Tab-separated table of N, CA and C and ligand atoms in Angstrom:
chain	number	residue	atom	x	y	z
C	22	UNK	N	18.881	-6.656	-16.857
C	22	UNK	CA	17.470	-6.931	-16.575
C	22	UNK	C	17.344	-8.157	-15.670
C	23	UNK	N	16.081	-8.227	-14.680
C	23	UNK	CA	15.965	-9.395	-13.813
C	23	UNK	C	14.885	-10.034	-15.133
C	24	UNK	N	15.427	-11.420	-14.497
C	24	UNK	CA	13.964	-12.046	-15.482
C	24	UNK	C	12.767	-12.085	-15.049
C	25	UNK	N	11.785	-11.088	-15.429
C	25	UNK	CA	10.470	-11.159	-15.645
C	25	UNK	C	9.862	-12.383	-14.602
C	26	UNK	N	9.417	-12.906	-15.254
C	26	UNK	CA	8.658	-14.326	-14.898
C	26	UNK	C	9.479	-15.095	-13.804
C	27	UNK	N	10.416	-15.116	-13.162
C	27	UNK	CA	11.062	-15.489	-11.878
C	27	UNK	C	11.083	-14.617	-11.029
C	28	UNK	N	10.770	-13.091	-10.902
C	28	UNK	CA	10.699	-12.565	-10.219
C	28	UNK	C	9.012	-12.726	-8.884
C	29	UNK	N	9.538	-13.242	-7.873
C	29	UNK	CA	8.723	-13.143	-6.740
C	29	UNK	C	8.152	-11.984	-5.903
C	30	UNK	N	7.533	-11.578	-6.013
C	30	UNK	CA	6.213	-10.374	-5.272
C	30	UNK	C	6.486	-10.529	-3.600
C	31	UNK	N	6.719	-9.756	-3.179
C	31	UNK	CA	6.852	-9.450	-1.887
C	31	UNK	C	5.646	-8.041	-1.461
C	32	UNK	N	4.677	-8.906	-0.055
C	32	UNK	CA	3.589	-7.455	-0.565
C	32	UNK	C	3.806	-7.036	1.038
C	33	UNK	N	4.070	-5.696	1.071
C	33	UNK	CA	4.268	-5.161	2.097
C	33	UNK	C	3.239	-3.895	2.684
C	34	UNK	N	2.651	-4.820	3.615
C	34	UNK	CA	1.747	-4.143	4.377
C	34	UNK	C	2.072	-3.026	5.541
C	35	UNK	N	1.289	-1.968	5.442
C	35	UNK	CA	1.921	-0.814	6.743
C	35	UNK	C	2.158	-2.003	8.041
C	36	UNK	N	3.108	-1.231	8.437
C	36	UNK	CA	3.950	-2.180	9.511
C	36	UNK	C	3.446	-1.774	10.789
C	37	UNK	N	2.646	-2.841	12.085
C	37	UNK	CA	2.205	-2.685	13.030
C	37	UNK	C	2.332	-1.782	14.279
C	38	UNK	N	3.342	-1.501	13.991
C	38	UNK	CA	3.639	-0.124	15.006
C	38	UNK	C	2.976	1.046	14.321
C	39	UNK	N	2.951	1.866	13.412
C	39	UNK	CA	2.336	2.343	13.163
C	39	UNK	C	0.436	2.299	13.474
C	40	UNK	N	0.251	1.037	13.150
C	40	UNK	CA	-1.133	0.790	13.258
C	40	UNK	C	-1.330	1.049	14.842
C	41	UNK	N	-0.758	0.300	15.341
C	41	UNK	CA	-1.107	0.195	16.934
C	41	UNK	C	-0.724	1.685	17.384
C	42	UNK	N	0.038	2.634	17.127
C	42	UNK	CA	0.224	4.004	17.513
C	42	UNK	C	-1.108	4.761	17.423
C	43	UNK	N	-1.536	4.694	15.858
C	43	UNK	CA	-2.760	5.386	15.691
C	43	UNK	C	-4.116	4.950	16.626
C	44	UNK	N	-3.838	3.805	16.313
C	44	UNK	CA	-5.233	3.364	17.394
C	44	UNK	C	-5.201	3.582	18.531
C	45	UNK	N	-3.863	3.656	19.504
C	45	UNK	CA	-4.210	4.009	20.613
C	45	UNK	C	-3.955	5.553	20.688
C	46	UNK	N	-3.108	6.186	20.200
C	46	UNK	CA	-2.995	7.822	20.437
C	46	UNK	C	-4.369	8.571	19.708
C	47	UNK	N	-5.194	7.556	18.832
C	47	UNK	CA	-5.767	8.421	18.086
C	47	UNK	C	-5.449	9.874	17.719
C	48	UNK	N	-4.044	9.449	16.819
C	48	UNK	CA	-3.250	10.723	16.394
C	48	UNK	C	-2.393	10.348	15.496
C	49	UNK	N	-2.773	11.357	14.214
C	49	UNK	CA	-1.393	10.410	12.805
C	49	UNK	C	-0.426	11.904	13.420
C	50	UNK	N	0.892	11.228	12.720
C	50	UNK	CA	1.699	12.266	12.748
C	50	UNK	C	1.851	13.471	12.204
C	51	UNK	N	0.197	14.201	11.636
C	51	UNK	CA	0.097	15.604	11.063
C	51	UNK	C	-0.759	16.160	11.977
C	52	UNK	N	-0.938	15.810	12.890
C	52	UNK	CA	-1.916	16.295	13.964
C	52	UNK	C	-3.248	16.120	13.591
C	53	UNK	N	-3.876	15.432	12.658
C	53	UNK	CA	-5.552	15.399	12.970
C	53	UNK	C	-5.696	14.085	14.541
C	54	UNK	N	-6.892	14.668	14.368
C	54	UNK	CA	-7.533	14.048	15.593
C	54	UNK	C	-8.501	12.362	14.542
C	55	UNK	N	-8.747	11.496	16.065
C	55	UNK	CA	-9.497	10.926	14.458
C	55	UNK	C	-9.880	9.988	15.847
C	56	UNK	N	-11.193	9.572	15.242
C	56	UNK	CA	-12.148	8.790	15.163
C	56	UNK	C	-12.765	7.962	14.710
C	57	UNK	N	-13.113	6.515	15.185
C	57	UNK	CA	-13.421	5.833	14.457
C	57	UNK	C	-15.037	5.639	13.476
C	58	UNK	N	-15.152	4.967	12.392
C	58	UNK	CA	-16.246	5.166	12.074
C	58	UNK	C	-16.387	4.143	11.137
C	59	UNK	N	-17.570	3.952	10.323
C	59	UNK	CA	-17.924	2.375	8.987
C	59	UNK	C	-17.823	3.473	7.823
C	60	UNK	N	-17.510	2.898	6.946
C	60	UNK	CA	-17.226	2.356	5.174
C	60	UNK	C	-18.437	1.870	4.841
C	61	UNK	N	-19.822	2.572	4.759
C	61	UNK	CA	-21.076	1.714	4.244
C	61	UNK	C	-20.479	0.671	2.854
C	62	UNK	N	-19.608	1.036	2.049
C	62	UNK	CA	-19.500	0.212	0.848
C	62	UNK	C	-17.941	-0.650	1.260
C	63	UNK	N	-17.734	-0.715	2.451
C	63	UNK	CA	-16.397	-1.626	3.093
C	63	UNK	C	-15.090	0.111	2.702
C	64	UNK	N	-13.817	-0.522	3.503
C	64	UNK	CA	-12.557	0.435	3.250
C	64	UNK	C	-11.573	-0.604	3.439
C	65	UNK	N	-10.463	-0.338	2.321
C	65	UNK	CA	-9.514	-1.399	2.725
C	65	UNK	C	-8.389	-0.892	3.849
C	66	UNK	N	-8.150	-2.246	4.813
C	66	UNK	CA	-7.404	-1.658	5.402
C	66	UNK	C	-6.351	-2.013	5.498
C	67	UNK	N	-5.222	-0.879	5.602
C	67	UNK	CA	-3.519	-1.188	5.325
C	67	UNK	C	-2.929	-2.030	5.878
C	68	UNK	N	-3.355	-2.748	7.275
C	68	UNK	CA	-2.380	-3.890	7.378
C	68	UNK	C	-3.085	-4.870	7.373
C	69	UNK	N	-4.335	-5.549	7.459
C	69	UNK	CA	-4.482	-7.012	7.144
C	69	UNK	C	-4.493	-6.695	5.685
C	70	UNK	N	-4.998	-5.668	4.973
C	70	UNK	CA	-4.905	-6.023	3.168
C	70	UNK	C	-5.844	-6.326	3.209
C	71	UNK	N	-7.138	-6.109	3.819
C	71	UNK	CA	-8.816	-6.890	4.036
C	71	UNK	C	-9.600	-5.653	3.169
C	72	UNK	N	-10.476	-5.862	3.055
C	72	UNK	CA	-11.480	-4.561	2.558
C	72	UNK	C	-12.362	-4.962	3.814
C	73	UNK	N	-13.110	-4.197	4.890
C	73	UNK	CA	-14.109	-4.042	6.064
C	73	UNK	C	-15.271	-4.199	5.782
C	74	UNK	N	-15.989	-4.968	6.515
C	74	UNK	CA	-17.167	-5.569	6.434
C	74	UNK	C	-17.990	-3.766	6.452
C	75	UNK	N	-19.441	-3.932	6.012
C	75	UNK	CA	-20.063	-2.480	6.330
C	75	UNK	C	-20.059	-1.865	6.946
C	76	UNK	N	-20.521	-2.677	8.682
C	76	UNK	CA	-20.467	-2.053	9.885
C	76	UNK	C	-19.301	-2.201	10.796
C	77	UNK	N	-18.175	-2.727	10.539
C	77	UNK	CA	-16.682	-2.725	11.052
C	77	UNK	C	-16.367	-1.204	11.001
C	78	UNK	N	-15.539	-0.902	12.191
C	78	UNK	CA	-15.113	0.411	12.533
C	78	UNK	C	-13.765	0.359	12.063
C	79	UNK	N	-13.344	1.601	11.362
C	79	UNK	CA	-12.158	1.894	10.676
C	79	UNK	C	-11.708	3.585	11.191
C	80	UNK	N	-10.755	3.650	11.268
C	80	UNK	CA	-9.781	4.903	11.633
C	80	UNK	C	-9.158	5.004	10.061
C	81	UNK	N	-9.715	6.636	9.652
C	81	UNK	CA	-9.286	6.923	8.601
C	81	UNK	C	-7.776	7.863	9.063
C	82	UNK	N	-6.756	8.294	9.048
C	82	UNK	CA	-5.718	9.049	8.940
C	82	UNK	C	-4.951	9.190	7.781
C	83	UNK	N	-4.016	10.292	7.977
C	83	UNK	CA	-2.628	10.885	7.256
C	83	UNK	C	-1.631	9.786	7.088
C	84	UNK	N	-1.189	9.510	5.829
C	84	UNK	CA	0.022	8.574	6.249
C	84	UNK	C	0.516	8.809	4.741
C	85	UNK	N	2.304	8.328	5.434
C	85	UNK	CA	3.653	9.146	4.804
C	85	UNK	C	4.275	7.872	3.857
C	86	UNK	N	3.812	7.022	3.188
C	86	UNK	CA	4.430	5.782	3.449
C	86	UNK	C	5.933	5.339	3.170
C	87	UNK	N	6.728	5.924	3.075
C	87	UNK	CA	8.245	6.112	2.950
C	87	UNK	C	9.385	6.447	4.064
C	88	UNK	N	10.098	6.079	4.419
C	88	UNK	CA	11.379	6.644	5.048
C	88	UNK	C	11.861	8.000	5.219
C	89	UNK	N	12.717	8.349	4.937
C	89	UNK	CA	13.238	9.825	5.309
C	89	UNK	C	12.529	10.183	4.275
C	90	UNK	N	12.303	11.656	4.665
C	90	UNK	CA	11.612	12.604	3.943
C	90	UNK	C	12.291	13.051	2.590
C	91	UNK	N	11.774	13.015	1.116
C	91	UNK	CA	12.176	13.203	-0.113
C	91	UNK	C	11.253	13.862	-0.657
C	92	UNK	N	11.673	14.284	-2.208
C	92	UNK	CA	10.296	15.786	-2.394
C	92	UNK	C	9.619	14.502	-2.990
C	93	UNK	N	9.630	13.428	-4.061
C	93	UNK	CA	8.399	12.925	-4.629
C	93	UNK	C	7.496	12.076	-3.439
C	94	UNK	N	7.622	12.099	-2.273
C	94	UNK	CA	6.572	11.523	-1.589
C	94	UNK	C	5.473	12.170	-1.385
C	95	UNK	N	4.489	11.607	-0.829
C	95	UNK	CA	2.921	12.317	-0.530
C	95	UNK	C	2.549	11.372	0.324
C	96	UNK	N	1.726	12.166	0.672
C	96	UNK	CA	1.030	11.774	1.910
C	96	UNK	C	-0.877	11.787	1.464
C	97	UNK	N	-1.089	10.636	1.994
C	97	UNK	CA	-2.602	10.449	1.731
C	97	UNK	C	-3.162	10.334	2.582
C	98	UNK	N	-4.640	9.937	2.299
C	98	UNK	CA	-5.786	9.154	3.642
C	98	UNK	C	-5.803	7.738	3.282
C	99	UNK	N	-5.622	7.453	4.340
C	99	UNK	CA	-5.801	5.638	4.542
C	99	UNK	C	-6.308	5.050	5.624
C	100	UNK	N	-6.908	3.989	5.288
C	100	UNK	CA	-8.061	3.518	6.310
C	100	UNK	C	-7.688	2.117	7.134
C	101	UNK	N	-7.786	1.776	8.453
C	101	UNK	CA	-7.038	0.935	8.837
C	101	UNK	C	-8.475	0.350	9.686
C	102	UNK	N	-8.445	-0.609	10.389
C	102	UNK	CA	-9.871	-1.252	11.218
C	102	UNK	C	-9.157	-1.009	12.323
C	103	UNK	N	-10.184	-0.186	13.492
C	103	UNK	CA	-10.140	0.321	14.636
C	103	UNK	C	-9.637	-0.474	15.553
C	104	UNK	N	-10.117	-1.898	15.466
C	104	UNK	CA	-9.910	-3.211	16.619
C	104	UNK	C	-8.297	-3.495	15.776
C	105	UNK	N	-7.839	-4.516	16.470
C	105	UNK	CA	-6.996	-5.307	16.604
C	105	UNK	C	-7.249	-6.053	15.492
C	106	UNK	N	-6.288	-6.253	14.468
C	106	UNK	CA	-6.266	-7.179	13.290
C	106	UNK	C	-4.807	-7.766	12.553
C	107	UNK	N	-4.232	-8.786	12.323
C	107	UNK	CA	-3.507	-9.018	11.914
C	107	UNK	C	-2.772	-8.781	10.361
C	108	UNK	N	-1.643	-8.302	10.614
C	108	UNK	CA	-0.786	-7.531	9.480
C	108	UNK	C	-0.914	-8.816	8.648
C	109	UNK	N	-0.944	-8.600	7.216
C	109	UNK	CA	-1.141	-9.073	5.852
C	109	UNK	C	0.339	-9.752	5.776
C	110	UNK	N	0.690	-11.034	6.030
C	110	UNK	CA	1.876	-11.955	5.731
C	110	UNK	C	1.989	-11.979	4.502
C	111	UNK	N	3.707	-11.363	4.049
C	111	UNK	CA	3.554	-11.374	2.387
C	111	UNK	C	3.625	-12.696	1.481
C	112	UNK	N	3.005	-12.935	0.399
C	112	UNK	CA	2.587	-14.061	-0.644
C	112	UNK	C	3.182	-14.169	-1.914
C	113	UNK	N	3.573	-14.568	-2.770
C	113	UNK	CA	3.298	-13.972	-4.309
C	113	UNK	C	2.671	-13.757	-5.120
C	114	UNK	N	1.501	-13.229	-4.547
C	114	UNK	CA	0.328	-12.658	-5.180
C	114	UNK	C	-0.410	-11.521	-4.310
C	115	UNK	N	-0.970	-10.913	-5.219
C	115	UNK	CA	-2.051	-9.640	-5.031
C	115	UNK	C	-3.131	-10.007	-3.787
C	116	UNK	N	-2.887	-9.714	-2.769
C	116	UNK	CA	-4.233	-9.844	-1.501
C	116	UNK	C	-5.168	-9.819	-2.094
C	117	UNK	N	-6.521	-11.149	-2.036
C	117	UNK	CA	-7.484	-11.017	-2.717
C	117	UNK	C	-8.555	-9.757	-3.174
C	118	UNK	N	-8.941	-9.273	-2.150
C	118	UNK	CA	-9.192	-8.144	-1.912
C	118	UNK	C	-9.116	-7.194	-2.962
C	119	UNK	N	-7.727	-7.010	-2.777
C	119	UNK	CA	-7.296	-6.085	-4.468
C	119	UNK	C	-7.300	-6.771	-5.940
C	120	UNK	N	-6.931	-8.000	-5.765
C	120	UNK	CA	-7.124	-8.918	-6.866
C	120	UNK	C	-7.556	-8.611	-7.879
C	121	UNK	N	-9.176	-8.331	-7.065
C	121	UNK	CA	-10.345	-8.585	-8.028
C	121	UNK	C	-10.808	-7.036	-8.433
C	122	UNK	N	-9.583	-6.250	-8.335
C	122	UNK	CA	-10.028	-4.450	-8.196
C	122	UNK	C	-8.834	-3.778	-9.157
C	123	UNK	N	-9.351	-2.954	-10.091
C	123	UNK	CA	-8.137	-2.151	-10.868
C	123	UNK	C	-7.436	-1.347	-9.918
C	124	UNK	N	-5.988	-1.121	-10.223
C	124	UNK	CA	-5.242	-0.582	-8.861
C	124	UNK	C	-4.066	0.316	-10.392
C	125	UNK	N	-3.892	1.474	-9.847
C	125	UNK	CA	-2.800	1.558	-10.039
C	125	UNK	C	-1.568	1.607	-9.493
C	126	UNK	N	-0.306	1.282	-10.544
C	126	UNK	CA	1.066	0.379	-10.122
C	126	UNK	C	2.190	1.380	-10.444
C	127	UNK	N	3.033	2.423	-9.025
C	127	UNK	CA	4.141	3.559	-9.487
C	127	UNK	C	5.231	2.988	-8.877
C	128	UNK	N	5.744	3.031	-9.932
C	128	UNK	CA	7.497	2.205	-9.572
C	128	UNK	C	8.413	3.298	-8.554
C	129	UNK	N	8.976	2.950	-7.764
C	129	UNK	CA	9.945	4.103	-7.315
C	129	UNK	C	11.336	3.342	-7.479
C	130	UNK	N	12.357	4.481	-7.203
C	130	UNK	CA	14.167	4.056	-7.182
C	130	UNK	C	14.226	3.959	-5.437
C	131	UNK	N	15.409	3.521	-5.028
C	131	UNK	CA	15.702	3.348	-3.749
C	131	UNK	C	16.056	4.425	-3.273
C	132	UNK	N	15.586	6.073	-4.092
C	132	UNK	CA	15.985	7.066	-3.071
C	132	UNK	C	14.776	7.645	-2.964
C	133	UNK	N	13.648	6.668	-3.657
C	133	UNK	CA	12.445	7.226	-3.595
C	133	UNK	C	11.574	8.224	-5.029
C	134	UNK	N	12.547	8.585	-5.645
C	134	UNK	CA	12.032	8.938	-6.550
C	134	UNK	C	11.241	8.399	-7.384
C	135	UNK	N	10.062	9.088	-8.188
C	135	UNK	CA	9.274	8.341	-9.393
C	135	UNK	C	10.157	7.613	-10.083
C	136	UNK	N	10.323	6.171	-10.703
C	136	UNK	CA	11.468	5.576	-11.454
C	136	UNK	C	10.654	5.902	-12.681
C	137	UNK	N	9.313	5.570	-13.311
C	137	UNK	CA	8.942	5.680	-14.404
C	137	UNK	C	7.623	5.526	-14.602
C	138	UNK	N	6.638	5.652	-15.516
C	138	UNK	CA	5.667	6.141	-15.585
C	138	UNK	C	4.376	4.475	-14.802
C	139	UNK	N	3.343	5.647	-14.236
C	139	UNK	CA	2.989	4.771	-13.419
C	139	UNK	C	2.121	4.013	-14.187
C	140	UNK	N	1.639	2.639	-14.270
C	140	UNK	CA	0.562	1.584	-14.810
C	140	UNK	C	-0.308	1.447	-14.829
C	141	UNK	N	-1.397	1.331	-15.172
C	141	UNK	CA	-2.970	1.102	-14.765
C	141	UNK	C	-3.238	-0.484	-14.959
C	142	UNK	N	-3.678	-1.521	-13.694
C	142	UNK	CA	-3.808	-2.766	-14.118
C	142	UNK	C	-5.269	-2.830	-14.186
C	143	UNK	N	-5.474	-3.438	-14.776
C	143	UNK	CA	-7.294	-3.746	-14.580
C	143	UNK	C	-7.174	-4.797	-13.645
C	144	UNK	N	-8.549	-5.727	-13.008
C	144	UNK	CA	-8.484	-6.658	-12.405
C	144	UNK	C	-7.802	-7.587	-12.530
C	145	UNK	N	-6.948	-8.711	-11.785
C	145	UNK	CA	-6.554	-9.621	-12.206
C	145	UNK	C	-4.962	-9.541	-12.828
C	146	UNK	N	-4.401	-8.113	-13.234
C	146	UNK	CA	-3.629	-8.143	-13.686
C	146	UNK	C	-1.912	-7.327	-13.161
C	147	UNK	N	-2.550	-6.844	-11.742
C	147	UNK	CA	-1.352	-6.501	-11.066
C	147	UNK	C	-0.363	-7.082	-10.869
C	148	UNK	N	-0.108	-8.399	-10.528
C	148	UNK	CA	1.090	-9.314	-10.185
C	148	UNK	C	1.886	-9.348	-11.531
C	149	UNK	N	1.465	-9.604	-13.002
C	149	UNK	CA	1.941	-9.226	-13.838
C	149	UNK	C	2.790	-8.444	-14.142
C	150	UNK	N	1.576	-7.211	-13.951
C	150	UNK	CA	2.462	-5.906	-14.039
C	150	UNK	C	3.843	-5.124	-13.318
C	151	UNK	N	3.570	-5.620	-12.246
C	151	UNK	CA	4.503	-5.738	-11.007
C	151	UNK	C	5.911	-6.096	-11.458
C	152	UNK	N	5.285	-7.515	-11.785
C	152	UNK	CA	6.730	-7.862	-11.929
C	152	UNK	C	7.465	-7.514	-13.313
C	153	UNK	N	6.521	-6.601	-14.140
C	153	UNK	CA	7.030	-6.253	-15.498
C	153	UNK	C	7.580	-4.272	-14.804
C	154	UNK	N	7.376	-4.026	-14.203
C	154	UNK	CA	8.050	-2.783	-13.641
C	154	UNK	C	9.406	-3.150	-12.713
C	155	UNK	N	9.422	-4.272	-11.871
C	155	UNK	CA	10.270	-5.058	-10.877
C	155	UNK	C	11.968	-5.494	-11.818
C	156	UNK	N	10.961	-6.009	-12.715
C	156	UNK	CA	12.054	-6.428	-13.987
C	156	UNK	C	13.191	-5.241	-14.311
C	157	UNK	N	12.838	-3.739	-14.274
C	157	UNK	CA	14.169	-2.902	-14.382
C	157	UNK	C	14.954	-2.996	-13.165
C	158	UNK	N	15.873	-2.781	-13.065
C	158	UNK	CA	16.859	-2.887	-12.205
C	158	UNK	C	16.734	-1.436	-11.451
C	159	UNK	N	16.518	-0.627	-11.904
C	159	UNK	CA	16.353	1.147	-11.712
C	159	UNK	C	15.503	0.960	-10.601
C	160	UNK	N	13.947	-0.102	-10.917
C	160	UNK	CA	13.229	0.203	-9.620
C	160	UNK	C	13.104	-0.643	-8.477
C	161	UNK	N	13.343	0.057	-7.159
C	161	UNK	CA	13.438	-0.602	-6.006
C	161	UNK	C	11.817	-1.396	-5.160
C	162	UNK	N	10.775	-0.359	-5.931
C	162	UNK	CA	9.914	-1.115	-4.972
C	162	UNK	C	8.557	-0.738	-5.914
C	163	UNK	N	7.499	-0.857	-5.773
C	163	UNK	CA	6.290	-0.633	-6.249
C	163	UNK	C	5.323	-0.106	-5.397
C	164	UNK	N	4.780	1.014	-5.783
C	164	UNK	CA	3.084	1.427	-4.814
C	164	UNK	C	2.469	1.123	-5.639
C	165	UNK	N	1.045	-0.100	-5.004
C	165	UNK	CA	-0.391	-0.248	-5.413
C	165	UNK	C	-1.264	1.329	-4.593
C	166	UNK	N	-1.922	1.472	-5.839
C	166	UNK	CA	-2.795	2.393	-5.085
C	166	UNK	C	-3.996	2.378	-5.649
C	167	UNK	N	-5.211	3.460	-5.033
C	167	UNK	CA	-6.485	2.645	-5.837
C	167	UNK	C	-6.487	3.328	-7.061
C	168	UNK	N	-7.639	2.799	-8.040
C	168	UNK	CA	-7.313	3.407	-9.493
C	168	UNK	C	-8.986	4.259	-8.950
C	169	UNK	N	-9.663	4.230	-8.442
C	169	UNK	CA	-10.674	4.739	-8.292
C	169	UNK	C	-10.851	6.004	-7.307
C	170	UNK	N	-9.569	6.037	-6.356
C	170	UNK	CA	-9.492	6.953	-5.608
C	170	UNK	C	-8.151	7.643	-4.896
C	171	UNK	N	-6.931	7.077	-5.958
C	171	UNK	CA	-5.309	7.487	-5.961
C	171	UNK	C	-4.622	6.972	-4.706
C	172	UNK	N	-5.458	6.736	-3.885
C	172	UNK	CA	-4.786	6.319	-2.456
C	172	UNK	C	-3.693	5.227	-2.034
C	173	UNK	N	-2.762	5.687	-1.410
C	173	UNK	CA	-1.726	4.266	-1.060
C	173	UNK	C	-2.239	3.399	-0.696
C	174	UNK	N	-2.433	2.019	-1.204
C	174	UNK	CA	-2.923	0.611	-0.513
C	174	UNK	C	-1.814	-0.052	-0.229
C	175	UNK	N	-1.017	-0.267	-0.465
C	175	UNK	CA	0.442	-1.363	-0.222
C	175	UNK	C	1.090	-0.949	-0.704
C	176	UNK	N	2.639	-1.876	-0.679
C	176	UNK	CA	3.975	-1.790	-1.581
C	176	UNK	C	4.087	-3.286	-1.855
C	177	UNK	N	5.159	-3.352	-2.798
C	177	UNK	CA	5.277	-4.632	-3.828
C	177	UNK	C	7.162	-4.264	-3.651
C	178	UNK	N	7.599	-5.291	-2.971
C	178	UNK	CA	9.554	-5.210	-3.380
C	178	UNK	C	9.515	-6.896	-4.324
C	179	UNK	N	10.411	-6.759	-4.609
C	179	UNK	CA	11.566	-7.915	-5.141
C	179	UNK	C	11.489	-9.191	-3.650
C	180	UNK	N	11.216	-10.353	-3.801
C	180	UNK	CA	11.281	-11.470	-2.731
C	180	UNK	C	12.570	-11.827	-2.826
C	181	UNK	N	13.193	-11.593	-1.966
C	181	UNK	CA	15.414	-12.438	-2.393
C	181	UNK	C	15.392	-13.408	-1.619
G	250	LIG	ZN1	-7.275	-4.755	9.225
């Protein structure tokens, strides 16, 4: 076992090439077409880790968030801000944003597989949890996703 409580949060935001592909091809890699548009109640977006002001324009697309292709992955909708915005520098803690939002927390192994059953944090209590899934040795990384609407928001590794 790693120890719990020394373990450091590493939060890993979709990585800028991606972002900058979609925005300018306006094209995810499943072929929709896409357009930008507002989140009347805000959308968070995958690389600053921001939730969008009302009238901020966001590009919703397809996205894979894993490496080579394995059967437990999926593919969701995720929402990114149309303009130019800076990728989320990782912290040891939960991007405020999500902080203050129940998320659920699915551990995976380093070949990608489900490692074990996924978490429900309420507010406030992801970094916790994190690092109480982080703590097996079995799992390589963590997906936050929303608890309100299943969607990939980030990943969570081990800080070395
Ligand atoms: Zn953004």
């Amino acid at each position: 076992m790693i120890q719990t409580m020394s373990t450091k949060l590493r939060i890993v935001a979709m990585p800028t090439e991606v972002v900058e592909h979609v925005r300018e091809s306006l094209r995810d890699e499943f072929g929709n077409i896409l357009a930008a548009g507002v989140e009347h109640g805000g959308g968070p977006c995958r690389h600053c880790l921001r939730y969008s002001e009302p009238r901020e324009p966001l590009l919703l697309f397809s996205y894979r968030p894993f490496g080579e292709p394995r059967p437990y992955q999926e593919v969701g909708p995720v929402f990114v801000h149309a303009r130019s915005c800076e990728r989320h520098a990782s912290k040891d803690s939960i991007p405020g944003d999500f902080a203050i939002r129940p998320l659920v927390l699915r551990p995976y192994d380093k070949e990608d597989n489900i490692a074990d059953s996924q978490r429900y944090a309420e507010a406030g209590e992801a970094a916790t949890i994190a690092r109480e899934l982080l703590a097996d040795e079995n799992v390589a990384y963590v997906h936050a996703r929303s608890r309100s609407h299943g969607c990939y928001l980030f990943r969570i590794e081990r800080e070395n």
